[in-house]
CSV table of C-alpha atoms and ligand atoms in Angstrom, one decimal:
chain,number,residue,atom,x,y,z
A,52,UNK,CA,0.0,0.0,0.0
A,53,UNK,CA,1.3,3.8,-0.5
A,54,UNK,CA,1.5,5.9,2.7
A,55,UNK,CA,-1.3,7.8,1.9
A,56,UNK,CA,-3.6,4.9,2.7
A,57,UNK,CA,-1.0,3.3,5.3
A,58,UNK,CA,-1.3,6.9,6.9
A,59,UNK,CA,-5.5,6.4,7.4
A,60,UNK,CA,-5.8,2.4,8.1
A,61,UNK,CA,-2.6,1.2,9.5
A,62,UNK,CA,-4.2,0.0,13.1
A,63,UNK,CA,-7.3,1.5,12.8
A,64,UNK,CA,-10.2,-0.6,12.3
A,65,UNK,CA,-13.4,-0.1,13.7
A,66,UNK,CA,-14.0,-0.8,16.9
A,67,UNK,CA,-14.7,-4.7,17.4
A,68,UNK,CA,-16.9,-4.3,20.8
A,69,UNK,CA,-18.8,-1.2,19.9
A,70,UNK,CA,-18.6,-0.8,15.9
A,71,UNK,CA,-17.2,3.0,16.5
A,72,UNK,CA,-15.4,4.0,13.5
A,73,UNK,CA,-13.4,6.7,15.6
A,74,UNK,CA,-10.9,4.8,17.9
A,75,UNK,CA,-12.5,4.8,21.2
A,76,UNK,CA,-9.4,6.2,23.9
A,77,UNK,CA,-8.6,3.5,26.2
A,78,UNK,CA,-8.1,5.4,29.5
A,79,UNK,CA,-8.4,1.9,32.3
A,80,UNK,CA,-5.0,1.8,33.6
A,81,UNK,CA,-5.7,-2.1,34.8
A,82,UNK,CA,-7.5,-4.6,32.7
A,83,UNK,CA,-9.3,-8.0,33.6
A,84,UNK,CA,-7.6,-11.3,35.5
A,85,UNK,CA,-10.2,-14.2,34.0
A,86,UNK,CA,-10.2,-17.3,36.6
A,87,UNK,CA,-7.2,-19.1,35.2
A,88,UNK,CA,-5.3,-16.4,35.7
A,89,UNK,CA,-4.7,-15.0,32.3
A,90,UNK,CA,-5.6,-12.0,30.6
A,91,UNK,CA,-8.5,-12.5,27.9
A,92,UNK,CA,-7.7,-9.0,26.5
A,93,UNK,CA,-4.1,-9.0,26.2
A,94,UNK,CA,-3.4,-6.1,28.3
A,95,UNK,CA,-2.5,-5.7,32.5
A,96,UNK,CA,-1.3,-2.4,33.0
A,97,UNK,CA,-1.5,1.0,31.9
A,98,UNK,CA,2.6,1.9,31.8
A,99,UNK,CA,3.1,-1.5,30.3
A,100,UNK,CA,1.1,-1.2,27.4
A,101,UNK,CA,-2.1,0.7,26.5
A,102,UNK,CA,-4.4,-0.2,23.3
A,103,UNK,CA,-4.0,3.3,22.2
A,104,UNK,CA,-0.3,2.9,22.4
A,105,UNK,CA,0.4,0.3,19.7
A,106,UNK,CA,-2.3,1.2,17.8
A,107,UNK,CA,0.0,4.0,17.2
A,108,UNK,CA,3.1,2.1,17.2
A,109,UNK,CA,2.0,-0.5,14.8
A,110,UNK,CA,0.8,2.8,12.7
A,111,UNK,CA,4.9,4.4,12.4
A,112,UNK,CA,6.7,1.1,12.4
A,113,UNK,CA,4.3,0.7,8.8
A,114,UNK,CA,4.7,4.3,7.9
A,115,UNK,CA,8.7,4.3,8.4
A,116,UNK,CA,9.1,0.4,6.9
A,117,UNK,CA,10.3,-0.6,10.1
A,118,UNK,CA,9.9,-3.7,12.1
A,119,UNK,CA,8.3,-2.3,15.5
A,120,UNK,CA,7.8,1.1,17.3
A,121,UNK,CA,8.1,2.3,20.6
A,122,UNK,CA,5.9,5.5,21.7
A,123,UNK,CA,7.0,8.3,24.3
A,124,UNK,CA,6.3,10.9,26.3
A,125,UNK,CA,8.2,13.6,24.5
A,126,UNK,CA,11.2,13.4,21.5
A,127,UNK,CA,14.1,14.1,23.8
A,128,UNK,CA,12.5,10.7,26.2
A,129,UNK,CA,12.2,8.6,23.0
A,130,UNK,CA,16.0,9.6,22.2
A,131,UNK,CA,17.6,9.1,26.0
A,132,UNK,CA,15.7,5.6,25.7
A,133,UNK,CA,18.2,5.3,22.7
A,134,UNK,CA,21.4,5.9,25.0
A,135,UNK,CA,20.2,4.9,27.9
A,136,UNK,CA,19.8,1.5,26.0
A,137,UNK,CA,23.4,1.1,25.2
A,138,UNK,CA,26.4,0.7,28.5
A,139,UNK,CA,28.1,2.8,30.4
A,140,UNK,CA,31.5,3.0,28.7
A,141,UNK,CA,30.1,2.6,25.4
A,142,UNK,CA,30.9,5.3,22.9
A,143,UNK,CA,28.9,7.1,20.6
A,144,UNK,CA,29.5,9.3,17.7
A,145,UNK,CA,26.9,12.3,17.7
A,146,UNK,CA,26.6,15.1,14.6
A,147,UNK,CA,26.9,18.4,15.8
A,148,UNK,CA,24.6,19.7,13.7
A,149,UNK,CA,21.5,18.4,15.9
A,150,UNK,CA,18.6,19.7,17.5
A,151,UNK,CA,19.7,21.8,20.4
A,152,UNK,CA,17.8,20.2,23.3
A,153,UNK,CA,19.3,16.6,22.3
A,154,UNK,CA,22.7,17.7,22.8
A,155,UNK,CA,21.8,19.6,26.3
A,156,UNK,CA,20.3,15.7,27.5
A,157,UNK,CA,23.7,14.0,26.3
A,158,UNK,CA,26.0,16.4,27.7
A,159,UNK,CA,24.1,16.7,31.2
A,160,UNK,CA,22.6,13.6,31.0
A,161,UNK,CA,24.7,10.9,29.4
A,162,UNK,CA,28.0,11.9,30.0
A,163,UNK,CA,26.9,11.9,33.8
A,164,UNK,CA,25.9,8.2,33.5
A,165,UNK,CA,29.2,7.2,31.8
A,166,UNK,CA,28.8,7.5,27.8
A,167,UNK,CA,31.3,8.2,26.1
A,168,UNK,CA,30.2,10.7,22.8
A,169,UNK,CA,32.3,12.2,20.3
A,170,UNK,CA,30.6,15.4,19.1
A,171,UNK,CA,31.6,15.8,15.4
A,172,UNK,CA,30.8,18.0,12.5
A,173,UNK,CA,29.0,15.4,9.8
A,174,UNK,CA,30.1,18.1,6.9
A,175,UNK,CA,33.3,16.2,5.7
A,176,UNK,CA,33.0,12.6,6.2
A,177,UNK,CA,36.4,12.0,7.0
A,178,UNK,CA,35.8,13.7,10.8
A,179,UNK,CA,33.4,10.8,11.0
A,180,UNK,CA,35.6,8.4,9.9
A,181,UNK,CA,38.0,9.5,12.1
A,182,UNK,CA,35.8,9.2,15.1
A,183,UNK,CA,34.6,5.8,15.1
A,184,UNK,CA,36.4,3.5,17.4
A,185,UNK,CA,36.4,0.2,18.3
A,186,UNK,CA,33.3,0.9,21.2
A,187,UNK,CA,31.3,3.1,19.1
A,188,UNK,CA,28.2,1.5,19.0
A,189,UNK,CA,26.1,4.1,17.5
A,190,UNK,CA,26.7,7.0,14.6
A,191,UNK,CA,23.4,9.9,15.5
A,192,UNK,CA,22.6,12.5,13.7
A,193,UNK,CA,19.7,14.6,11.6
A,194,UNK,CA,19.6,15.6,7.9
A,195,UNK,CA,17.9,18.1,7.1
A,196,UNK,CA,19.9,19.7,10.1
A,197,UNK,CA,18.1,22.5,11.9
A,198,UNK,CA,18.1,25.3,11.5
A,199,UNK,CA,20.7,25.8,8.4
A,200,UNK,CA,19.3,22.9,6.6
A,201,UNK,CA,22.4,20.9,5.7
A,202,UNK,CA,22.2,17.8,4.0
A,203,UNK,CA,24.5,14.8,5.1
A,204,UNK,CA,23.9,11.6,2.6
A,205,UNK,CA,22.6,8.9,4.3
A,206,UNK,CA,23.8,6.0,2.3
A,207,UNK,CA,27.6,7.1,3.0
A,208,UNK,CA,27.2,7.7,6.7
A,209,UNK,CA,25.1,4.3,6.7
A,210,UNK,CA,28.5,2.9,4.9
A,211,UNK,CA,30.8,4.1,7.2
A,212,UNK,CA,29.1,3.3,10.6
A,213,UNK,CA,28.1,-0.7,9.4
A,214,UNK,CA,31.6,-1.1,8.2
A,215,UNK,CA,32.6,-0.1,11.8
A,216,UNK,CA,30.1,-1.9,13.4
A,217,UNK,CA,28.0,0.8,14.4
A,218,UNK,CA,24.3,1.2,14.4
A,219,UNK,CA,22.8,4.3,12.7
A,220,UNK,CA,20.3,6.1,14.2
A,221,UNK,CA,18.3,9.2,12.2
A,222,UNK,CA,16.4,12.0,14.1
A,223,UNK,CA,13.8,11.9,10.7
A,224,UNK,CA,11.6,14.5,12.8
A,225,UNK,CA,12.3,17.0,9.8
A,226,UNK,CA,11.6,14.8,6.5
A,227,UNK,CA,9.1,12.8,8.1
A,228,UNK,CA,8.6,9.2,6.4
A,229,UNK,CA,6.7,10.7,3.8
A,230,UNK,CA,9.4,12.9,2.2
A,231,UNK,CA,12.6,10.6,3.9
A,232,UNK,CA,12.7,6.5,4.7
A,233,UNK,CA,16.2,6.4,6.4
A,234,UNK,CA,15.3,2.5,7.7
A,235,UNK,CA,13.7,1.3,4.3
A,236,UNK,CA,15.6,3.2,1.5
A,237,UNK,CA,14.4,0.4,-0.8
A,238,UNK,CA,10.6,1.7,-1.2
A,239,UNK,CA,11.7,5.6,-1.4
A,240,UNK,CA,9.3,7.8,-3.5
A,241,UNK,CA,11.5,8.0,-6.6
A,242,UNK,CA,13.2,4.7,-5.8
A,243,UNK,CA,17.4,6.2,-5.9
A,244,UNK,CA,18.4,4.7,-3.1
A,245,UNK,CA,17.5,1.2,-3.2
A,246,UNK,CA,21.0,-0.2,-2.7
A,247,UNK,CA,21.6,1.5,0.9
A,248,UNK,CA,20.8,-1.3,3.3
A,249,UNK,CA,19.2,1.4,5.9
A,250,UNK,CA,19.7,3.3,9.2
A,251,UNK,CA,18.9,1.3,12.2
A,252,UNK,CA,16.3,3.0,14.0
A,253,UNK,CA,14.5,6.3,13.2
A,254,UNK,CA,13.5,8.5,15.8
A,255,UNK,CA,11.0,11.3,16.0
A,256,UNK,CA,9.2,14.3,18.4
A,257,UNK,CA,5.8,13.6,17.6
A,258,UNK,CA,5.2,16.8,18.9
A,259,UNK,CA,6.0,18.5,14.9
A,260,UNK,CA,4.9,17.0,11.8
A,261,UNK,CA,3.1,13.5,13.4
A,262,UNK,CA,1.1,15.5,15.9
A,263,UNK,CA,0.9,18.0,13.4
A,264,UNK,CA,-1.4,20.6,15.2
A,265,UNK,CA,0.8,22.2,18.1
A,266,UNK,CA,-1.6,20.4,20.8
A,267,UNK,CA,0.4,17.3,21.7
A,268,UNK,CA,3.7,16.4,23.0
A,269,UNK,CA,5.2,13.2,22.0
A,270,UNK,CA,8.0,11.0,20.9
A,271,UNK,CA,8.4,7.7,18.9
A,272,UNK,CA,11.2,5.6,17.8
A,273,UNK,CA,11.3,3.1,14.9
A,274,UNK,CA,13.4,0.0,14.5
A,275,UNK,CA,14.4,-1.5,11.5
A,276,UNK,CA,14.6,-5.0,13.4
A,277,UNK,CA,13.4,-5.8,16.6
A,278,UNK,CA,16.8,-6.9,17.8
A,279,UNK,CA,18.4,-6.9,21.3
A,280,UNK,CA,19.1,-3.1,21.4
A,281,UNK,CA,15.4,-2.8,21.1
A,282,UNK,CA,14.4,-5.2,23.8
A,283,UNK,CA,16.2,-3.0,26.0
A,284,UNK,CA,14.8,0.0,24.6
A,285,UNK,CA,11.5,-1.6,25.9
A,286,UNK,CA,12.7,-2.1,29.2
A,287,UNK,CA,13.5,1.6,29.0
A,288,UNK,CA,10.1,2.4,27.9
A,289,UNK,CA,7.9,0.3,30.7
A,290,UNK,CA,10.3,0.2,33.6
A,291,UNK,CA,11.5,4.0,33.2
A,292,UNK,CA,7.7,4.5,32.5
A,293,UNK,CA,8.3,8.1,29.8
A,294,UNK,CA,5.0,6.9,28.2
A,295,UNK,CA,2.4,8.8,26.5
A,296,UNK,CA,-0.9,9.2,27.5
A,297,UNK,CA,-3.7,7.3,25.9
A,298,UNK,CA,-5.2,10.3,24.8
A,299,UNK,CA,-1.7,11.5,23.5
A,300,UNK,CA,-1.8,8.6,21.6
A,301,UNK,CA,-5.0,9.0,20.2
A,302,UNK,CA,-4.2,12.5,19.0
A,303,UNK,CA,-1.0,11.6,17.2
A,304,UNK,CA,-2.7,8.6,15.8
A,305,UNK,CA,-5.5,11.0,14.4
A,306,UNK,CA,-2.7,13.4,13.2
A,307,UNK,CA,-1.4,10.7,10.9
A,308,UNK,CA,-4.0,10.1,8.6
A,309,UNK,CA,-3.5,13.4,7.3
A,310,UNK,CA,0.6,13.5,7.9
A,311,UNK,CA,0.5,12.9,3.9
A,312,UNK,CA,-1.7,15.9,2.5
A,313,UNK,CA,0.0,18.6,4.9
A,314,UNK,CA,3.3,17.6,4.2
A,315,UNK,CA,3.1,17.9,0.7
A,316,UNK,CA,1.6,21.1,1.1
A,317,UNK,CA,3.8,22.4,3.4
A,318,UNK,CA,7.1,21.5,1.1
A,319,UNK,CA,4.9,22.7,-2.3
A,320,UNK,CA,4.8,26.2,-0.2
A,321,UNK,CA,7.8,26.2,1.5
A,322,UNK,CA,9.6,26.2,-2.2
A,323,UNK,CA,7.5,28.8,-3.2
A,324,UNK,CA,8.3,31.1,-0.4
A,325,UNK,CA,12.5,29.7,-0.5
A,326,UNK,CA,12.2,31.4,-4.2
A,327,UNK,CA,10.3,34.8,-3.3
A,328,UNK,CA,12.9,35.2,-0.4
A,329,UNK,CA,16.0,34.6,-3.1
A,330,UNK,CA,14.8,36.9,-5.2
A,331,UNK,CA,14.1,39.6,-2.5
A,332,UNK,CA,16.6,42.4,-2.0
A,333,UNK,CA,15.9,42.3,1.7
A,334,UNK,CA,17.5,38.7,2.0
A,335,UNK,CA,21.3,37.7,2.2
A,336,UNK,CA,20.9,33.7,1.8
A,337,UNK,CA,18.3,31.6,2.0
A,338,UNK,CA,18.6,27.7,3.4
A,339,UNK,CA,16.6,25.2,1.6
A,340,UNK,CA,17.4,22.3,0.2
A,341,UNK,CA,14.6,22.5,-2.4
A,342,UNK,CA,17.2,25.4,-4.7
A,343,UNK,CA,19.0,24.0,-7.0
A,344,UNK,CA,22.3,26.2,-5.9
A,345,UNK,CA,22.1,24.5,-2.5
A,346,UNK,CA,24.9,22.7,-2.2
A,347,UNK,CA,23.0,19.8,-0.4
A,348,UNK,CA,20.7,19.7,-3.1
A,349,UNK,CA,21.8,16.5,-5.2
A,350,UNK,CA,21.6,14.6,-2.4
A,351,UNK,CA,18.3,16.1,-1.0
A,352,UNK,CA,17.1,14.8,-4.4
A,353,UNK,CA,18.9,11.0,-4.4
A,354,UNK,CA,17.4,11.0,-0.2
A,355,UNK,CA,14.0,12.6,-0.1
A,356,UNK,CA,10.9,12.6,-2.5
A,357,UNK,CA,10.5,16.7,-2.2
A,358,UNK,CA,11.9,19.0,0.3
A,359,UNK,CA,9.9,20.0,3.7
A,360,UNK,CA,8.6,22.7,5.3
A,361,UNK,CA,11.3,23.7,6.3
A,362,UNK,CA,13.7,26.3,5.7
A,363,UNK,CA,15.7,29.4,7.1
A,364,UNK,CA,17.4,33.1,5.6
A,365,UNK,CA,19.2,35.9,6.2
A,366,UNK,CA,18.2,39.0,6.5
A,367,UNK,CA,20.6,41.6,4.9
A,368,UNK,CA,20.1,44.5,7.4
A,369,UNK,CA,21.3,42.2,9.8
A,370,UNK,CA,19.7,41.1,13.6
A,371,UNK,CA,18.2,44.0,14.7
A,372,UNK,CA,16.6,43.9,11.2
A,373,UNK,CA,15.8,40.1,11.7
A,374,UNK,CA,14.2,40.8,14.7
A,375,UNK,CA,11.9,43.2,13.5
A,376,UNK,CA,10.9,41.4,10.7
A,377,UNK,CA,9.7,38.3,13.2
A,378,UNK,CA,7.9,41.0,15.2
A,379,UNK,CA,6.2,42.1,11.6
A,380,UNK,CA,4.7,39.4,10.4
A,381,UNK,CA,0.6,38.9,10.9
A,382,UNK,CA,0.1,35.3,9.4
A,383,UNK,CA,3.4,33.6,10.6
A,384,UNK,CA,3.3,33.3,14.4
A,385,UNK,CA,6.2,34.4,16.1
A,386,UNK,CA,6.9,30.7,18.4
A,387,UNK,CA,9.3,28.2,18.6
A,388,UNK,CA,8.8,24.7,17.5
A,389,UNK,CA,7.8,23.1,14.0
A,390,UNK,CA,5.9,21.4,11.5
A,391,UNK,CA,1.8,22.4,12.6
A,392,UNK,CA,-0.7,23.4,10.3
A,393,UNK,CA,0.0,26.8,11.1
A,394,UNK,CA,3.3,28.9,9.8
A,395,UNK,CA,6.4,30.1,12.6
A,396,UNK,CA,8.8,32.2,12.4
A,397,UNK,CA,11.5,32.5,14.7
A,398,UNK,CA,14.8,34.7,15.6
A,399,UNK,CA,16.6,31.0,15.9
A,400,UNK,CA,19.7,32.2,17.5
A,401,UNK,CA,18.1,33.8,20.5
A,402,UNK,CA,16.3,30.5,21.1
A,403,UNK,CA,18.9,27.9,21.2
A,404,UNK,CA,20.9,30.0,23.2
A,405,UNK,CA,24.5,32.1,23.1
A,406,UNK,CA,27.0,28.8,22.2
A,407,UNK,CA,25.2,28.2,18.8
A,408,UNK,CA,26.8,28.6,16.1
A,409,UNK,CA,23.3,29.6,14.4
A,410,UNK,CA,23.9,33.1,12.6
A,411,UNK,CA,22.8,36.3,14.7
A,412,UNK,CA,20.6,37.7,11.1
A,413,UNK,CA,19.0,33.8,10.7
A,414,UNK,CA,15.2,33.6,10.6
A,415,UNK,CA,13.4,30.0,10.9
A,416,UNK,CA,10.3,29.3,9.0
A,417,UNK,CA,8.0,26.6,10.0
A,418,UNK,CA,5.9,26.4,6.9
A,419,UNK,CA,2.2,25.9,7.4
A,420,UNK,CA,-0.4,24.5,5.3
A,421,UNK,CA,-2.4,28.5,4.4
A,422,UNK,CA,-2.5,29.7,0.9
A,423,UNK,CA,1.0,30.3,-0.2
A,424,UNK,CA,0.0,33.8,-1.4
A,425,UNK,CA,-1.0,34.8,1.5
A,426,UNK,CA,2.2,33.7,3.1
A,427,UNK,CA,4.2,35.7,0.3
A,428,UNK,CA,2.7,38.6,1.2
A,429,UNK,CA,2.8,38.6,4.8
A,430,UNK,CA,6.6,37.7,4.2
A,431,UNK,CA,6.6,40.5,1.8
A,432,UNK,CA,5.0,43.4,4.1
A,433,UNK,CA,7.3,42.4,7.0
A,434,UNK,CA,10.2,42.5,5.0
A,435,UNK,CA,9.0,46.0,4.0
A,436,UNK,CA,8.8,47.2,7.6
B,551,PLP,C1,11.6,19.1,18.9
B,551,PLP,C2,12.7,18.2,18.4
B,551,PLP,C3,13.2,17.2,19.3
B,551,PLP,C4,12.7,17.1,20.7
B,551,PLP,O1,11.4,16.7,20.8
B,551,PLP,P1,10.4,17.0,22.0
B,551,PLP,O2,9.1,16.4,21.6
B,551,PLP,O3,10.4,18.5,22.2
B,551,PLP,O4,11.0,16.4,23.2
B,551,PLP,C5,14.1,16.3,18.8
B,551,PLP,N1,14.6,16.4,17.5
B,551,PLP,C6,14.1,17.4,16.7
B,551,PLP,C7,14.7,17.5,15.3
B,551,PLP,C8,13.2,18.3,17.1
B,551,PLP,O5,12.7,19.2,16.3
């Protein structure tokens, strides 16, 4: 089946005791003990597991081609399940270029526990190479990085870490399974990259594109086998207990079915605006993999069936001009975070604090699902201002 209809039935029949076509949300934390003993449902306990729960997990291991899922209480708690999964002692080598709060939980997190990570730029591959070492058991990072929108190609990293004997894992928050399939590069959209054997598990905040509505925090991981990494990544889950709710569930599950439509019209309008911003006099550069003069933008094309939502630029004046430009703006909402049916616009570099190396005149877009039009022309007043 394509996504599309993966997206509305994966684990979503209707309901067997009730006929309700809507999922009904499970909210009993304890479930019933017949008189041998056993459990005629299949469930026991809420933290364990929770019929909302892997109705949403058997939804993303379909959508992502992967073997089984594991759902969380936020992003960040589906990736410290990651590293809390491997020993202490165990090394890891971790892009730079990765979502700010992911490096804050491995440096005061991780590193306390007594991981070992090597924090490398993923721009020449050689860095990487030189990195790995005989403990590294796991190569991280994100492409399209955040917020300058890099491109690192997957099938090389993927290379380089299995030849080590590394796992891969890909923060695919960004591209979403629709535009990027870092676990199943067999079945991409335009089929280019059939020969990579895939990343080992693909992890997400559900909180963006899956949730897709700014109204739920989340997290989910997806494994490409359900080896013994993952067995104690579900030990992490039901023993450390950073579960989602079941109505959490429920929303992200609903989001889903229509994870399809907005992405593809959040990357159609995200181009549109990436060219009205290159051609403006206002604008110094303009980060999106979607132009052809970026210079990730080959391998955007080999890795991804279009481009995102995505995307950053310059403003000439410089920050003070940036600033006033986020303040201008009537349809984009000035807010952190990503991927809603709703466009943001955010002064990055005051967000993700002082050490980034994000530029001081850098505005992030978070490309909704309106009328491009009227995107271009708020863009356009508030670059006017
Ligand atoms: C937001 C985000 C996270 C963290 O997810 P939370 O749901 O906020 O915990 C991780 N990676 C990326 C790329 C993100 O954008």
């Amino acid at each position: 089946m394509k996504i599309q209809t993966i997206a509305v039935h994966a684990a979503n029949e209707p309901d067997a005791a009730t006929g309700a076509v809507a999922a009904p949300i499970h909210m009993s934390t304890t479930y019933l003990r017949a008189a041998d003993g056993s459990y005629p449902g299949g469930y026991v306990y809420g933290r364990s597991e929770n019929p909302n729960r892997v109705s949403l997990e058997v939804a993303l291991a379909l959508l992502e081609g992967g073997a089984a899922a594991a759902a969380f209480a936020s992003g960040l708690a589906a990736i410290h399940a990651i590293f809390q999964a491997l020993q202490p002692g165990d090394h890891a080598v971790v892009s730079q270029d990765i979502y700010h709060g992911t490096h804050a939980m491995l440096e005061k997190v991780m590193l306390r526990w007594g991981l070992d990570i090597s924090f490398v730029s993923f721009d020449d591959l050689d860095t990487v190479r030189g990195a790995l070492r005989k403990n590294t058991r796991l190569v991280y990072l994100e492409t399209p990085t955040n917020p300058m929108m890099k491109i690192i190609d997957l099938a090389e990293v993927i290379a380089l870490a299995h030849g080590a004997g590394a796992k891969v894992v890909v923060d695919n928050t960004l591209a979403t399974p629709v535009l990027q399939r870092p676990l199943d590069p067999s079945s991409p959209q335009d089929g280019s990259l059939g020969t990579c054997p895939g990343a080992d598990i693909s992890v997400h905040s559900s909180t963006k594109y899956f949730g897709g509505h700014s109204d739920v925090t989340g997290g989910a991981l997806i494994v490409k086998s359900a080896d013994e990494l993952f067995t104690r990544i579900r030990e992490e889950q039901s023993l450390a207990g950073a579960v989602p709710s079941p109505f959490d569930c429920w929303l992200i599950r609903r989001g889903l079915a229509t994870l399809p439509l907005r992405v593809a019209a959040q990357s159609a309008n995200a181009l549109k605006i990436a060219e009205f911003l290159q051609a403006h006099e206002g604008v110094s550069r303009v980060h999106y993999p979607g132009l052809p003069d970026h210079p990730g933008h080959a391998v955007a094309r080999k890795q991804m069936s279009a481009f995102g939502g995505m995307l950053s630029f310059q403003v000439a004046a410089g920050e003070a001009a940036a600033k006033q430009v986020a303040a201008s703006t009537k349809l984009f909402t000035q807010a952190t975070s990503l991927g809603s049916v709703e466009s943001l616009i955010e002064h990055r570099a005051s967000v993700s604090g002082e050490s980034a190396s994000t530029p001081r005149d850098l505005l992030r877009l978070s490309v909704g699902i309106e009328a491009e039009e009227d995107l271009i022309e708020d863009l356009e007043q508030a670059l006017e201002s």
